PDB file of N, CA and C in Angstrom:
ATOM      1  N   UNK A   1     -15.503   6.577  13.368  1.00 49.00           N
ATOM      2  CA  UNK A   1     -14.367   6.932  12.530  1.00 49.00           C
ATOM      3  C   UNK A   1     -14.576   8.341  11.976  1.00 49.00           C
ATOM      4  N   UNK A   2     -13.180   8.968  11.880  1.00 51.00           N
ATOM      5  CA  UNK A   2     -13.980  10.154  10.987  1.00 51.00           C
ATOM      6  C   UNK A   2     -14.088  10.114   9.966  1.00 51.00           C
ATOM      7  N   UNK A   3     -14.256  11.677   8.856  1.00 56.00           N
ATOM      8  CA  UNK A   3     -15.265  11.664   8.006  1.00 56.00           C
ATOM      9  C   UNK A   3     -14.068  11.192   6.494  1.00 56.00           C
ATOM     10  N   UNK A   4     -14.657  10.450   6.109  1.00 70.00           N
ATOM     11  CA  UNK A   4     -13.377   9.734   4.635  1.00 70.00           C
ATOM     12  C   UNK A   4     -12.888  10.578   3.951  1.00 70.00           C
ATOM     13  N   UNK A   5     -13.209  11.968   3.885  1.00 81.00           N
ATOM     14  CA  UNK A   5     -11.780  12.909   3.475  1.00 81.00           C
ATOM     15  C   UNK A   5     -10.640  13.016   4.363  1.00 81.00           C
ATOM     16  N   UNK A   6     -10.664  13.102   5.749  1.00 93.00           N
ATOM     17  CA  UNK A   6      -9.826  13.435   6.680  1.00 93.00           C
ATOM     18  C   UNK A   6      -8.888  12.040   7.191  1.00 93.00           C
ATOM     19  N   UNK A   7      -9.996  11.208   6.836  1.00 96.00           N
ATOM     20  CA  UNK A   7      -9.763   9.532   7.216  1.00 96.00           C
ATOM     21  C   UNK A   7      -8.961   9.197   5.588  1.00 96.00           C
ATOM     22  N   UNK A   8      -8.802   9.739   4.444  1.00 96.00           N
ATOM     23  CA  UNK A   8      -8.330   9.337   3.230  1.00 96.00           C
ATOM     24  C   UNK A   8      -7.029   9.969   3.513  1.00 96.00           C
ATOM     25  N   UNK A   9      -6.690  11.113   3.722  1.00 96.00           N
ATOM     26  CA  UNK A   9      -5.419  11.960   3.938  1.00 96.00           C
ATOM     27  C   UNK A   9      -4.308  11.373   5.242  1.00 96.00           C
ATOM     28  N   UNK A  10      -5.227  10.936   6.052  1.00 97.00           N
ATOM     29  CA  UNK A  10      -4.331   9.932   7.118  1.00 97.00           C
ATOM     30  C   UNK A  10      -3.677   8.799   6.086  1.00 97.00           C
ATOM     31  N   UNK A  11      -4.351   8.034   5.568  1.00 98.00           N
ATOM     32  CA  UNK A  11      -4.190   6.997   4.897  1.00 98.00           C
ATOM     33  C   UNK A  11      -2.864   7.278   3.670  1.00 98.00           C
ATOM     34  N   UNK A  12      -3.597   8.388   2.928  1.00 97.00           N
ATOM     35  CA  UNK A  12      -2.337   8.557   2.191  1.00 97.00           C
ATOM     36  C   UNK A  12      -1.216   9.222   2.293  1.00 97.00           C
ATOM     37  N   UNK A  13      -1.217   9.597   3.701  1.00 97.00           N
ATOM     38  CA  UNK A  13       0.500  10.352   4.329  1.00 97.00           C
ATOM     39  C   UNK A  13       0.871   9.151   4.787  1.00 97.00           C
ATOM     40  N   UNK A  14       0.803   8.023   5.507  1.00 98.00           N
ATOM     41  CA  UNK A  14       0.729   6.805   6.032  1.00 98.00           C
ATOM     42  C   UNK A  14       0.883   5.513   5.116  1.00 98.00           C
ATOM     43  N   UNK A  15       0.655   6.061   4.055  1.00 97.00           N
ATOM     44  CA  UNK A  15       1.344   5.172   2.307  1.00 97.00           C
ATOM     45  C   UNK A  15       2.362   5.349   1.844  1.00 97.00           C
ATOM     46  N   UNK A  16       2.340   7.004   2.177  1.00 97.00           N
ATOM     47  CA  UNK A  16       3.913   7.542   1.358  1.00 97.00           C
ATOM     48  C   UNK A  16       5.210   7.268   2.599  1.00 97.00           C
ATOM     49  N   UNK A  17       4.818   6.678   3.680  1.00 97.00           N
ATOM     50  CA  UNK A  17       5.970   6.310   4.336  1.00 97.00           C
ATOM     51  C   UNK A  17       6.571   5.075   4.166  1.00 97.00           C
ATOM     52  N   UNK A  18       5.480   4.048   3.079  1.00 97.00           N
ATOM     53  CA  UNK A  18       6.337   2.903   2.754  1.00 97.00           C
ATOM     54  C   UNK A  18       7.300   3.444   1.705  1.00 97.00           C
ATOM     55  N   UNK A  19       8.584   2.280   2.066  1.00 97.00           N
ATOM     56  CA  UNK A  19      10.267   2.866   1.201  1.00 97.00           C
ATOM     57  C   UNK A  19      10.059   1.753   0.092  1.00 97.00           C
ATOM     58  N   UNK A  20      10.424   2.145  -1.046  1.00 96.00           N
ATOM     59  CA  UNK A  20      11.176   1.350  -1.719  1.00 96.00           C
ATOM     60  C   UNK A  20      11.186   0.357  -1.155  1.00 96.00           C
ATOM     61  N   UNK A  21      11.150  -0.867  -2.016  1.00 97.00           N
ATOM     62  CA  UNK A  21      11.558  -2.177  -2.110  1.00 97.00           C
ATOM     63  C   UNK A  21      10.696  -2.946  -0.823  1.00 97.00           C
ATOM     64  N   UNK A  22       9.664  -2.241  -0.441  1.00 98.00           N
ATOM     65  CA  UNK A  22       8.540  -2.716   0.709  1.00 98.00           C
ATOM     66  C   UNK A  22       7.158  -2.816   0.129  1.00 98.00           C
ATOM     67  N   UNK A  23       6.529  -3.828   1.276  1.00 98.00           N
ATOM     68  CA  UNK A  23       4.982  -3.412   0.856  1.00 98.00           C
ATOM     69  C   UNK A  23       4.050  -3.472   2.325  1.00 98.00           C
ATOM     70  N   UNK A  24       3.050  -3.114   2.393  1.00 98.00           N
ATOM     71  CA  UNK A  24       2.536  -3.214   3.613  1.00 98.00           C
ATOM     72  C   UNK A  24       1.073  -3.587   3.108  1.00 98.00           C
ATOM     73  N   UNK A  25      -0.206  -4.315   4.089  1.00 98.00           N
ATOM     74  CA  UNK A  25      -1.165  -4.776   3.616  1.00 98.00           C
ATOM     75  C   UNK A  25      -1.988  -3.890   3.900  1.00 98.00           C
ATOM     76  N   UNK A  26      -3.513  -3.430   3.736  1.00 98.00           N
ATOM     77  CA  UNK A  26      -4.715  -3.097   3.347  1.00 98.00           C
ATOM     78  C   UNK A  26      -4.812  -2.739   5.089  1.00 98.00           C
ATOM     79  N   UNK A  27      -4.562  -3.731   6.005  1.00 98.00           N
ATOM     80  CA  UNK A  27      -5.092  -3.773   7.511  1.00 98.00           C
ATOM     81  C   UNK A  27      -3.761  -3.333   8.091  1.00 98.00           C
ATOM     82  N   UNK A  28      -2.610  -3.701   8.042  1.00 98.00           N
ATOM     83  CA  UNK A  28      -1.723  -2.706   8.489  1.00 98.00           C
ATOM     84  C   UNK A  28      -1.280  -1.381   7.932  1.00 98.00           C
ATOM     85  N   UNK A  29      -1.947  -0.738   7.156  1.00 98.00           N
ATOM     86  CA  UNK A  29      -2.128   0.648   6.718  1.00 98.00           C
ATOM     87  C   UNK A  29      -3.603   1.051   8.085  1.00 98.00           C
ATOM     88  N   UNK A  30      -4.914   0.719   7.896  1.00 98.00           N
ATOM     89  CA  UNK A  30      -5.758   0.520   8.807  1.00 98.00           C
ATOM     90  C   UNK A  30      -5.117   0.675  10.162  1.00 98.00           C
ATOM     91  N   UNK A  31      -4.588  -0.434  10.594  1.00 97.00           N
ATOM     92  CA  UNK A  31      -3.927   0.124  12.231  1.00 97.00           C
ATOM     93  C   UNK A  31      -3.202   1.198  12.397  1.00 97.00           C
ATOM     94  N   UNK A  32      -1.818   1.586  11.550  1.00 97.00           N
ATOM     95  CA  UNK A  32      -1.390   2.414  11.888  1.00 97.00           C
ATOM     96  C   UNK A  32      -2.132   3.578  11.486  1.00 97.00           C
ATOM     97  N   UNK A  33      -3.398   3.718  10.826  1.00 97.00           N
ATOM     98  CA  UNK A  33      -4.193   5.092  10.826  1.00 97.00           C
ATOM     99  C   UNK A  33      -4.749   5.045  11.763  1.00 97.00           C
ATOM    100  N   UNK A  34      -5.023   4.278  12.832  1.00 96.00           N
ATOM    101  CA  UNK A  34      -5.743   4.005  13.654  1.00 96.00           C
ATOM    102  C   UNK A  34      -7.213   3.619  13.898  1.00 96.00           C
ATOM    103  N   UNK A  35      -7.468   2.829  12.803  1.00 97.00           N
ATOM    104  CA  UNK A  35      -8.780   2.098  12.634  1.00 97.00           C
ATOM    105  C   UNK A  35      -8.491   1.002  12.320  1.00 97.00           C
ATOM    106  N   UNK A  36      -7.869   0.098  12.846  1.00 96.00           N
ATOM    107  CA  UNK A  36      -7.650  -1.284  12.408  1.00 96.00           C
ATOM    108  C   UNK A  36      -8.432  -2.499  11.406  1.00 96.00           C
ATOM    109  N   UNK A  37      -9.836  -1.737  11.981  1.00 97.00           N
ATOM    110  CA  UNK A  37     -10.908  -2.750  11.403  1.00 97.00           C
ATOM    111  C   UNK A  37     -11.608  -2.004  10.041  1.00 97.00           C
ATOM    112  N   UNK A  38     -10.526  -0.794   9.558  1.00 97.00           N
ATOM    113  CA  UNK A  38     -10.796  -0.395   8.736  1.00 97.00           C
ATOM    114  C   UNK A  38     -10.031  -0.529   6.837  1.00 97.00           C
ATOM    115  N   UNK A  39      -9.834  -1.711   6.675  1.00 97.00           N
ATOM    116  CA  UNK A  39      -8.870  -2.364   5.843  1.00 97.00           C
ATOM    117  C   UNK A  39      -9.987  -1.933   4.279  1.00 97.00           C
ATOM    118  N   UNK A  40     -11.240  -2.068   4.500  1.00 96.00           N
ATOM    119  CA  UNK A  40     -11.718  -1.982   3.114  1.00 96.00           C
ATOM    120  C   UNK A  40     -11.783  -0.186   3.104  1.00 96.00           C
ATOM    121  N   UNK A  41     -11.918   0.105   4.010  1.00 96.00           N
ATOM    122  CA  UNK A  41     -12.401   1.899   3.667  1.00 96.00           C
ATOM    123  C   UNK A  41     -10.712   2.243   2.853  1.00 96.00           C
ATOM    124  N   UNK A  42      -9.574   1.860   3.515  1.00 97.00           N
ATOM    125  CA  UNK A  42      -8.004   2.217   2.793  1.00 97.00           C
ATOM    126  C   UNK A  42      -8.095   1.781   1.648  1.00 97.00           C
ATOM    127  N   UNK A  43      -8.971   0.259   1.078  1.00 95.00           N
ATOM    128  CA  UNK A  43      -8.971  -0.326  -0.521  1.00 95.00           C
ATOM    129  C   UNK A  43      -9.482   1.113  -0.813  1.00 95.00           C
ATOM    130  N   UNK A  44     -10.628   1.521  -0.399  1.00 94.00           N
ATOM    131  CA  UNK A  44     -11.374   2.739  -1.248  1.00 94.00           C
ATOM    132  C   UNK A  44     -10.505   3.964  -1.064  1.00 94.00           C
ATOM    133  N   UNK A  45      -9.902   4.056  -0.111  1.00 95.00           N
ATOM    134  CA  UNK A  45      -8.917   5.402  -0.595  1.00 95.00           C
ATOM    135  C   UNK A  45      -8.132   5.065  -1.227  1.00 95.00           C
ATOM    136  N   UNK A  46      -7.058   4.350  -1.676  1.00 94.00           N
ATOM    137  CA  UNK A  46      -6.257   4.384  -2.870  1.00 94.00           C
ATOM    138  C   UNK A  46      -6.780   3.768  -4.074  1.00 94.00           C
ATOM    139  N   UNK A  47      -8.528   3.314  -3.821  1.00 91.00           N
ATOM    140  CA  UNK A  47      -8.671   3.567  -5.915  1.00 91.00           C
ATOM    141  C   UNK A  47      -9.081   4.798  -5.978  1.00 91.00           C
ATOM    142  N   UNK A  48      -9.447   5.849  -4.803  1.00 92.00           N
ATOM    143  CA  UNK A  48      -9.424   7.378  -5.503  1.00 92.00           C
ATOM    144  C   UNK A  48      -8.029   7.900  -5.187  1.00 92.00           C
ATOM    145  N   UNK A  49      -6.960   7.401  -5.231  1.00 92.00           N
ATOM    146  CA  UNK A  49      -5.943   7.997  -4.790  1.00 92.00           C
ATOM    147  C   UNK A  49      -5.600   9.524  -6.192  1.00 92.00           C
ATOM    148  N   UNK A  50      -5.535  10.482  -4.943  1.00 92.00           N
ATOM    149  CA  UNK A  50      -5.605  11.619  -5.931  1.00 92.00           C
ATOM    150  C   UNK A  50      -3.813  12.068  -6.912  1.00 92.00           C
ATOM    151  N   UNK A  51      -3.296  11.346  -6.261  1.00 93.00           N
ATOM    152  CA  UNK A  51      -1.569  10.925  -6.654  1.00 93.00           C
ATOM    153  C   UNK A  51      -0.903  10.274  -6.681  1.00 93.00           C
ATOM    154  N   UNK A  52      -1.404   9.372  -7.999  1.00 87.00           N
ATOM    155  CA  UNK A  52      -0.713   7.992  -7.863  1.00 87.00           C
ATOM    156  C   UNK A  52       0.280   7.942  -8.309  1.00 87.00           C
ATOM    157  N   UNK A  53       1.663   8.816  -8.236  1.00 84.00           N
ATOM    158  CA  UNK A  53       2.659   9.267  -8.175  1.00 84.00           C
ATOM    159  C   UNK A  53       3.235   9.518  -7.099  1.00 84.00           C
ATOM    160  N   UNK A  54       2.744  10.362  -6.106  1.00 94.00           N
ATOM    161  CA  UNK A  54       3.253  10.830  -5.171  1.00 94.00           C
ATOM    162  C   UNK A  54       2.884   9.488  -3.705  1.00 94.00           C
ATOM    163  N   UNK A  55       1.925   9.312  -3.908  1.00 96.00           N
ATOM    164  CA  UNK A  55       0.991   8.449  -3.306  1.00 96.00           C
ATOM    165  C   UNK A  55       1.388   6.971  -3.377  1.00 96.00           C
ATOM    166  N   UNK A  56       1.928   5.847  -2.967  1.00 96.00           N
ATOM    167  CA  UNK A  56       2.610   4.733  -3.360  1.00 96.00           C
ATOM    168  C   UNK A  56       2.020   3.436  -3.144  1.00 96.00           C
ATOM    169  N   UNK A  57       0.382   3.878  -4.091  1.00 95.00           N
ATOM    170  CA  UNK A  57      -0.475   2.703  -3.670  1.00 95.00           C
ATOM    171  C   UNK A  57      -0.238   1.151  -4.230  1.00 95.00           C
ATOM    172  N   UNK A  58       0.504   1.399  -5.104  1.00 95.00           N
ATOM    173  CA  UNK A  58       0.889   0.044  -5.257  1.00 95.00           C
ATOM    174  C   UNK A  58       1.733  -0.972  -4.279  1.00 95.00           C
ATOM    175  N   UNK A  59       2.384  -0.139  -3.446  1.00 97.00           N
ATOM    176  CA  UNK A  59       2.945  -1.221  -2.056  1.00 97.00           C
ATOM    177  C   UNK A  59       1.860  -1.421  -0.958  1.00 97.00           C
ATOM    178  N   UNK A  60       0.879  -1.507  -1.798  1.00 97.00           N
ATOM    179  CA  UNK A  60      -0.025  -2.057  -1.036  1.00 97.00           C
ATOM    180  C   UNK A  60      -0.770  -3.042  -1.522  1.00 97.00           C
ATOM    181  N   UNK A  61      -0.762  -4.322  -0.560  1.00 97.00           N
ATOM    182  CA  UNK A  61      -1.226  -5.705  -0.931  1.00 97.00           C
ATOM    183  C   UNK A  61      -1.900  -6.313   0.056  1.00 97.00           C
ATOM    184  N   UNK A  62      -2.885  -7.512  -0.273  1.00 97.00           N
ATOM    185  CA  UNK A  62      -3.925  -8.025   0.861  1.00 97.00           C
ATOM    186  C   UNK A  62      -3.053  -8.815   1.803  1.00 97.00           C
ATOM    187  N   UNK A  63      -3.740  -9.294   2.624  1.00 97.00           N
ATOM    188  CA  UNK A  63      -2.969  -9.898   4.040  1.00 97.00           C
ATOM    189  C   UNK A  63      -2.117 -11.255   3.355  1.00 97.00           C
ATOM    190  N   UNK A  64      -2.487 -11.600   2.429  1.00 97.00           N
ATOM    191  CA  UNK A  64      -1.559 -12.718   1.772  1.00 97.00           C
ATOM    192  C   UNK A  64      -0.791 -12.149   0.597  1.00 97.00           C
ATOM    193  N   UNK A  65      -0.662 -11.170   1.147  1.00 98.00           N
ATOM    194  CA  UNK A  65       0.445 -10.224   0.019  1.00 98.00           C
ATOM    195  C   UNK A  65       0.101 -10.827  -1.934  1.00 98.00           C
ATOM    196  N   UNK A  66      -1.134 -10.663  -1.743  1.00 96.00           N
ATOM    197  CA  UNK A  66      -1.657 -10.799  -2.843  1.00 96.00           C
ATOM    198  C   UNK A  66      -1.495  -9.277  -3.734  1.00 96.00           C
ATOM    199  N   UNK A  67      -1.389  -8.898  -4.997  1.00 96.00           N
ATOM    200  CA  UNK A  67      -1.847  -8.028  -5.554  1.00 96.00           C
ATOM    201  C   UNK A  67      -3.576  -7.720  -5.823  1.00 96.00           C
ATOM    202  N   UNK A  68      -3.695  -6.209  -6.016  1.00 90.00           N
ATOM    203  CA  UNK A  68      -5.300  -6.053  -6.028  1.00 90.00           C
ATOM    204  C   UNK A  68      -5.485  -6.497  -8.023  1.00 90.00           C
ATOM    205  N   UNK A  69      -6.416  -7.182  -7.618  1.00 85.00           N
ATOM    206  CA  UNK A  69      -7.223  -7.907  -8.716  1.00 85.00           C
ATOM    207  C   UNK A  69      -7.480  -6.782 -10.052  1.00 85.00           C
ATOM    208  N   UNK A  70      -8.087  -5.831  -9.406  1.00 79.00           N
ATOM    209  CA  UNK A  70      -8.097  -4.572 -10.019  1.00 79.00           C
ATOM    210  C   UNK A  70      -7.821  -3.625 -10.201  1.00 79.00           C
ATOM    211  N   UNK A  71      -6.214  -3.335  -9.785  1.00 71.00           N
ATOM    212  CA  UNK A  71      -5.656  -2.612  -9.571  1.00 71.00           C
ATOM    213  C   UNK A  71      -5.640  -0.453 -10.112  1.00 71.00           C
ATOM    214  N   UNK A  72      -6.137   0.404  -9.276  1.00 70.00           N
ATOM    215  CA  UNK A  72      -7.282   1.344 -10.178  1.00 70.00           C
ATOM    216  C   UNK A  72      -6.102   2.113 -11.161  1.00 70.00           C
ATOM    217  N   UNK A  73      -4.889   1.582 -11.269  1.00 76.00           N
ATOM    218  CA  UNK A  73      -4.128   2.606 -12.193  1.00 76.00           C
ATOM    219  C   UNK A  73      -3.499   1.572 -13.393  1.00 76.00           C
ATOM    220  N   UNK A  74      -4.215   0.688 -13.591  1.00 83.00           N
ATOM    221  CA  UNK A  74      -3.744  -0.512 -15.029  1.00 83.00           C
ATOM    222  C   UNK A  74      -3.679  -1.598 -14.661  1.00 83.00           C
ATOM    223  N   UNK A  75      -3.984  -2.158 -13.322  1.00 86.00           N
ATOM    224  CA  UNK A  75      -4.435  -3.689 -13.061  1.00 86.00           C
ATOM    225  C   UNK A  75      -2.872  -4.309 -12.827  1.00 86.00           C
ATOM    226  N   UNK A  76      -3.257  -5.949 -12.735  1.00 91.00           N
ATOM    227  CA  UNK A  76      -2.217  -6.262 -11.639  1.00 91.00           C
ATOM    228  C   UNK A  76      -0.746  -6.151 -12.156  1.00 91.00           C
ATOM    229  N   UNK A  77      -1.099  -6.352 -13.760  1.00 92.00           N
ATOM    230  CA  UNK A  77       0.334  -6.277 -14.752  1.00 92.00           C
ATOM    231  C   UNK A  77       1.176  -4.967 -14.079  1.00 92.00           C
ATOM    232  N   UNK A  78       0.476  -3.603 -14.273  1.00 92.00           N
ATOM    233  CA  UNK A  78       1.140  -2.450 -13.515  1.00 92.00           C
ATOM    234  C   UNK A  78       1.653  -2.440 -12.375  1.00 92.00           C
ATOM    235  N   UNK A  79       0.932  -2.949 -11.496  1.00 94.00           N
ATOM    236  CA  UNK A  79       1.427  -3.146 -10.116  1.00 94.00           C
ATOM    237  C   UNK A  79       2.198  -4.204  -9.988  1.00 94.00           C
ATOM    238  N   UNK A  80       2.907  -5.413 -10.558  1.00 95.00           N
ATOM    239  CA  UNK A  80       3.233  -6.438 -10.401  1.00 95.00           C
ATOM    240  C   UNK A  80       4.954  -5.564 -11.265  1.00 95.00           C
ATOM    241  N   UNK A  81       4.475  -4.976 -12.014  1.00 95.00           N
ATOM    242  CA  UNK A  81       5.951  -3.697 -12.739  1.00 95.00           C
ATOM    243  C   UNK A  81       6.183  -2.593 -11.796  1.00 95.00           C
ATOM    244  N   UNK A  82       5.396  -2.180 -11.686  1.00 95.00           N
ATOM    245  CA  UNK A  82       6.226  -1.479 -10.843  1.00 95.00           C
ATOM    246  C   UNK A  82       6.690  -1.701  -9.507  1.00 95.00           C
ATOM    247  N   UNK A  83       6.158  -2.879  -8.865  1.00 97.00           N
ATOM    248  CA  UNK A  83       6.745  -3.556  -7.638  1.00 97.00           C
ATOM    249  C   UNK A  83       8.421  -4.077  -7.941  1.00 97.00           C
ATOM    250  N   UNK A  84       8.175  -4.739  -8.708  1.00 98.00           N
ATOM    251  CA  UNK A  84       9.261  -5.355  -9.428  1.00 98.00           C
ATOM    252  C   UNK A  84      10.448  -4.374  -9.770  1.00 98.00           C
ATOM    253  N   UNK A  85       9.863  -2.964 -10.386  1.00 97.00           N
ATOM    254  CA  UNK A  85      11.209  -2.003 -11.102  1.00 97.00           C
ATOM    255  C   UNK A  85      11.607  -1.654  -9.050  1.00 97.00           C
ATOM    256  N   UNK A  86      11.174  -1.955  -8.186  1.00 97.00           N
ATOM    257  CA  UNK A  86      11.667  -1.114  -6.803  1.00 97.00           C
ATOM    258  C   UNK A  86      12.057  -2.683  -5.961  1.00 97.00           C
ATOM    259  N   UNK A  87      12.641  -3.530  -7.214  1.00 98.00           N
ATOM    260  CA  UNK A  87      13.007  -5.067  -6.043  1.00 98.00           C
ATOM    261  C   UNK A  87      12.190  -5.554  -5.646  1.00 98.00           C
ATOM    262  N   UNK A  88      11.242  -5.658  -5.796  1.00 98.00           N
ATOM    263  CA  UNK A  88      10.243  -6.521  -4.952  1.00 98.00           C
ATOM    264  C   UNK A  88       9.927  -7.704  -5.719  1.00 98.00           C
ATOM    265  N   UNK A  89      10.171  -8.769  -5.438  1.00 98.00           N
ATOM    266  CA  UNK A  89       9.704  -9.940  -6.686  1.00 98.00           C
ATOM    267  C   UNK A  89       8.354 -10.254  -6.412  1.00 98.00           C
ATOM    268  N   UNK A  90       7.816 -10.125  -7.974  1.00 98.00           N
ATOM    269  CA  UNK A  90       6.238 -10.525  -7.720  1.00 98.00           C
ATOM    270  C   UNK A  90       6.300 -12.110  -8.280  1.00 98.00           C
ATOM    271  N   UNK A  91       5.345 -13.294  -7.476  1.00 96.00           N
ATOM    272  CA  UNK A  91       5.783 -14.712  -8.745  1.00 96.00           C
ATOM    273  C   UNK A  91       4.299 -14.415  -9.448  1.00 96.00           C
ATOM    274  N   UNK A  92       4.269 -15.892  -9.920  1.00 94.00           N
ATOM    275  CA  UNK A  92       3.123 -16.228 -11.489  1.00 94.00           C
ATOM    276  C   UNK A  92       1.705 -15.730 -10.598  1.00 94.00           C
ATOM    277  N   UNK A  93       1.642 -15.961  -9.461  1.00 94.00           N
ATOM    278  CA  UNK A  93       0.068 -15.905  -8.601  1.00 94.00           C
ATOM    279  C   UNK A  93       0.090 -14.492  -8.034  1.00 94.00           C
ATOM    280  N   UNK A  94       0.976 -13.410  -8.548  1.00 96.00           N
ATOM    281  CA  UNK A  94       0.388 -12.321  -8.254  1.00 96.00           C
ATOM    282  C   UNK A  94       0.546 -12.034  -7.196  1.00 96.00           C
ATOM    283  N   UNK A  95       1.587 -12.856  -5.854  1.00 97.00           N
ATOM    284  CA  UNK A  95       1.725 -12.693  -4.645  1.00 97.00           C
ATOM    285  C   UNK A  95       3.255 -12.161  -4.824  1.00 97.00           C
ATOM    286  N   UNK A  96       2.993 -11.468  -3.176  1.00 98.00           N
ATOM    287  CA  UNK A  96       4.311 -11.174  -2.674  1.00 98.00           C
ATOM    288  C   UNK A  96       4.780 -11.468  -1.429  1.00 98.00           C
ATOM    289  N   UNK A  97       6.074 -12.619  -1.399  1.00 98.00           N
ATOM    290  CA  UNK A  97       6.557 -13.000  -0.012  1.00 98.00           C
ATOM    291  C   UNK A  97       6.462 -11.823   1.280  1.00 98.00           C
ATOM    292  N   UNK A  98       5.709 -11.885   2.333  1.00 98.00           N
ATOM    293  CA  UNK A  98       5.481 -10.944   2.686  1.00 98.00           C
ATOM    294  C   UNK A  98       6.539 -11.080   4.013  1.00 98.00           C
ATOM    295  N   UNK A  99       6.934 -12.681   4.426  1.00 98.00           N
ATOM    296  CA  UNK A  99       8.386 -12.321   5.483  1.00 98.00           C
ATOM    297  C   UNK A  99       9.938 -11.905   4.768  1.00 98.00           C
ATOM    298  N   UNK A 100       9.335 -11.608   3.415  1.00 98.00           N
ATOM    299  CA  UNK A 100      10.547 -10.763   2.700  1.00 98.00           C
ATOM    300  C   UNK A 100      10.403  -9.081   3.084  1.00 98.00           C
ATOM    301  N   UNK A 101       9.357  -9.152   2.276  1.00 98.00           N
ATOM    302  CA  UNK A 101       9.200  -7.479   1.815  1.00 98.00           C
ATOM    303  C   UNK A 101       8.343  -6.324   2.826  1.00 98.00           C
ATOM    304  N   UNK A 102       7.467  -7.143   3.715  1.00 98.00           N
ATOM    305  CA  UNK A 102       6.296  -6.384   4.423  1.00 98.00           C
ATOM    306  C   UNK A 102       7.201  -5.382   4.965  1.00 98.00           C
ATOM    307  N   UNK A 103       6.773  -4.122   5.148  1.00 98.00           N
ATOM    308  CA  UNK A 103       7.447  -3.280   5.919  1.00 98.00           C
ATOM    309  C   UNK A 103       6.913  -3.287   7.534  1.00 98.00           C
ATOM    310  N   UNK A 104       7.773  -2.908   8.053  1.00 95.00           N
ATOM    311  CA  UNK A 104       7.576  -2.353  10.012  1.00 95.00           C
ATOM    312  C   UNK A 104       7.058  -1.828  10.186  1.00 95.00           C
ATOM    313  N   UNK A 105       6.687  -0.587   9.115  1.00 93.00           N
ATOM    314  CA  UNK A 105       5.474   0.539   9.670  1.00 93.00           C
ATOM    315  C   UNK A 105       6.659   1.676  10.299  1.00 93.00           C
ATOM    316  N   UNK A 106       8.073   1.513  10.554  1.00 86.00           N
ATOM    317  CA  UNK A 106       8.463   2.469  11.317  1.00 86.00           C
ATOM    318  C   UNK A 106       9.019   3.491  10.767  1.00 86.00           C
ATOM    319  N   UNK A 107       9.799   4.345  10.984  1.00 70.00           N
ATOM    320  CA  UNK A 107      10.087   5.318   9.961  1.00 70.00           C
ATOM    321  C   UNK A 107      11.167   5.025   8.823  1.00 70.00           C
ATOM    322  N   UNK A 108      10.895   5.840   8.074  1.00 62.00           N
ATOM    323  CA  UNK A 108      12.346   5.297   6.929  1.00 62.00           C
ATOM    324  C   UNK A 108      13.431   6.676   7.520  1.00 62.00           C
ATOM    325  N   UNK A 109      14.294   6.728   6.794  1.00 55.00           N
ATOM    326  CA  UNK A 109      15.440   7.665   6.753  1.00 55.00           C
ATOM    327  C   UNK A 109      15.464   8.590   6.531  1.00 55.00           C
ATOM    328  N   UNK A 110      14.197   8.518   5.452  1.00 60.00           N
ATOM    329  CA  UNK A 110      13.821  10.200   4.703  1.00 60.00           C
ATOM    330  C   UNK A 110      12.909  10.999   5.902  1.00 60.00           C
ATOM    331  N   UNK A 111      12.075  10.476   6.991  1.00 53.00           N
ATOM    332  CA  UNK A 111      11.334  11.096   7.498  1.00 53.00           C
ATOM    333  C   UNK A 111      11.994  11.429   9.297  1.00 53.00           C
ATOM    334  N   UNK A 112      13.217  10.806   9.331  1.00 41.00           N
ATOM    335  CA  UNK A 112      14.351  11.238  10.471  1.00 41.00           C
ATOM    336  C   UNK A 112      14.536  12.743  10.625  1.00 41.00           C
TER     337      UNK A 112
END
């Protein structure tokens, strides 16, 4: 794999293509960077995510569209709000229906 700066910047151009009202998991961020089997190195790039503004690490959830436990910008309450202010319903267990919300991975409208 390459080196986790170059491998972090894939990851987080490849975040900012999830839209609104989507989420995609830990391992399908991983494939489409093209390391599939690389699902924990992406956990570690978005708790250093250098723009968690620009950067849209919160539509990102584990393969059971779980929220992260520890979420690195205010834990799951934050991420479970701001999923929620972009439509996404979070329930009581911190999950998210994922044959609702998961995204395709394909392009949105903005990047046409």
């Amino acid at each position: 794999m390459r080196n986790n700066n170059s491998f972090y910047n894939i990851v987080y151009n490849t975040v900012r293509r999830i839209p609104k009202g989507k989420v995609a998991t830990y391992g399908q961020i991983a494939a489409l960077c093209g390391a599939p089997k690389a699902s924990r190195v992406v956990g570690s790039a978005l708790h250093r995510n250098p723009e968690p503004i620009a950067i849209p690490c919160h539509r990102v959830v584990n393969r059971f569209g779980g929220l992260a436990p520890a979420f690195a910008f205010g834990g799951q309450q934050v991420q479970k709000s701001l999923l929620e202010s972009e439509g996404v319903r979070v329930n009581d267990a911190f999950t998210v229906d994922l044959s609702e919300y998961l995204w395709d991975g394909k392009q949105t409208d903005d990047e046409m």
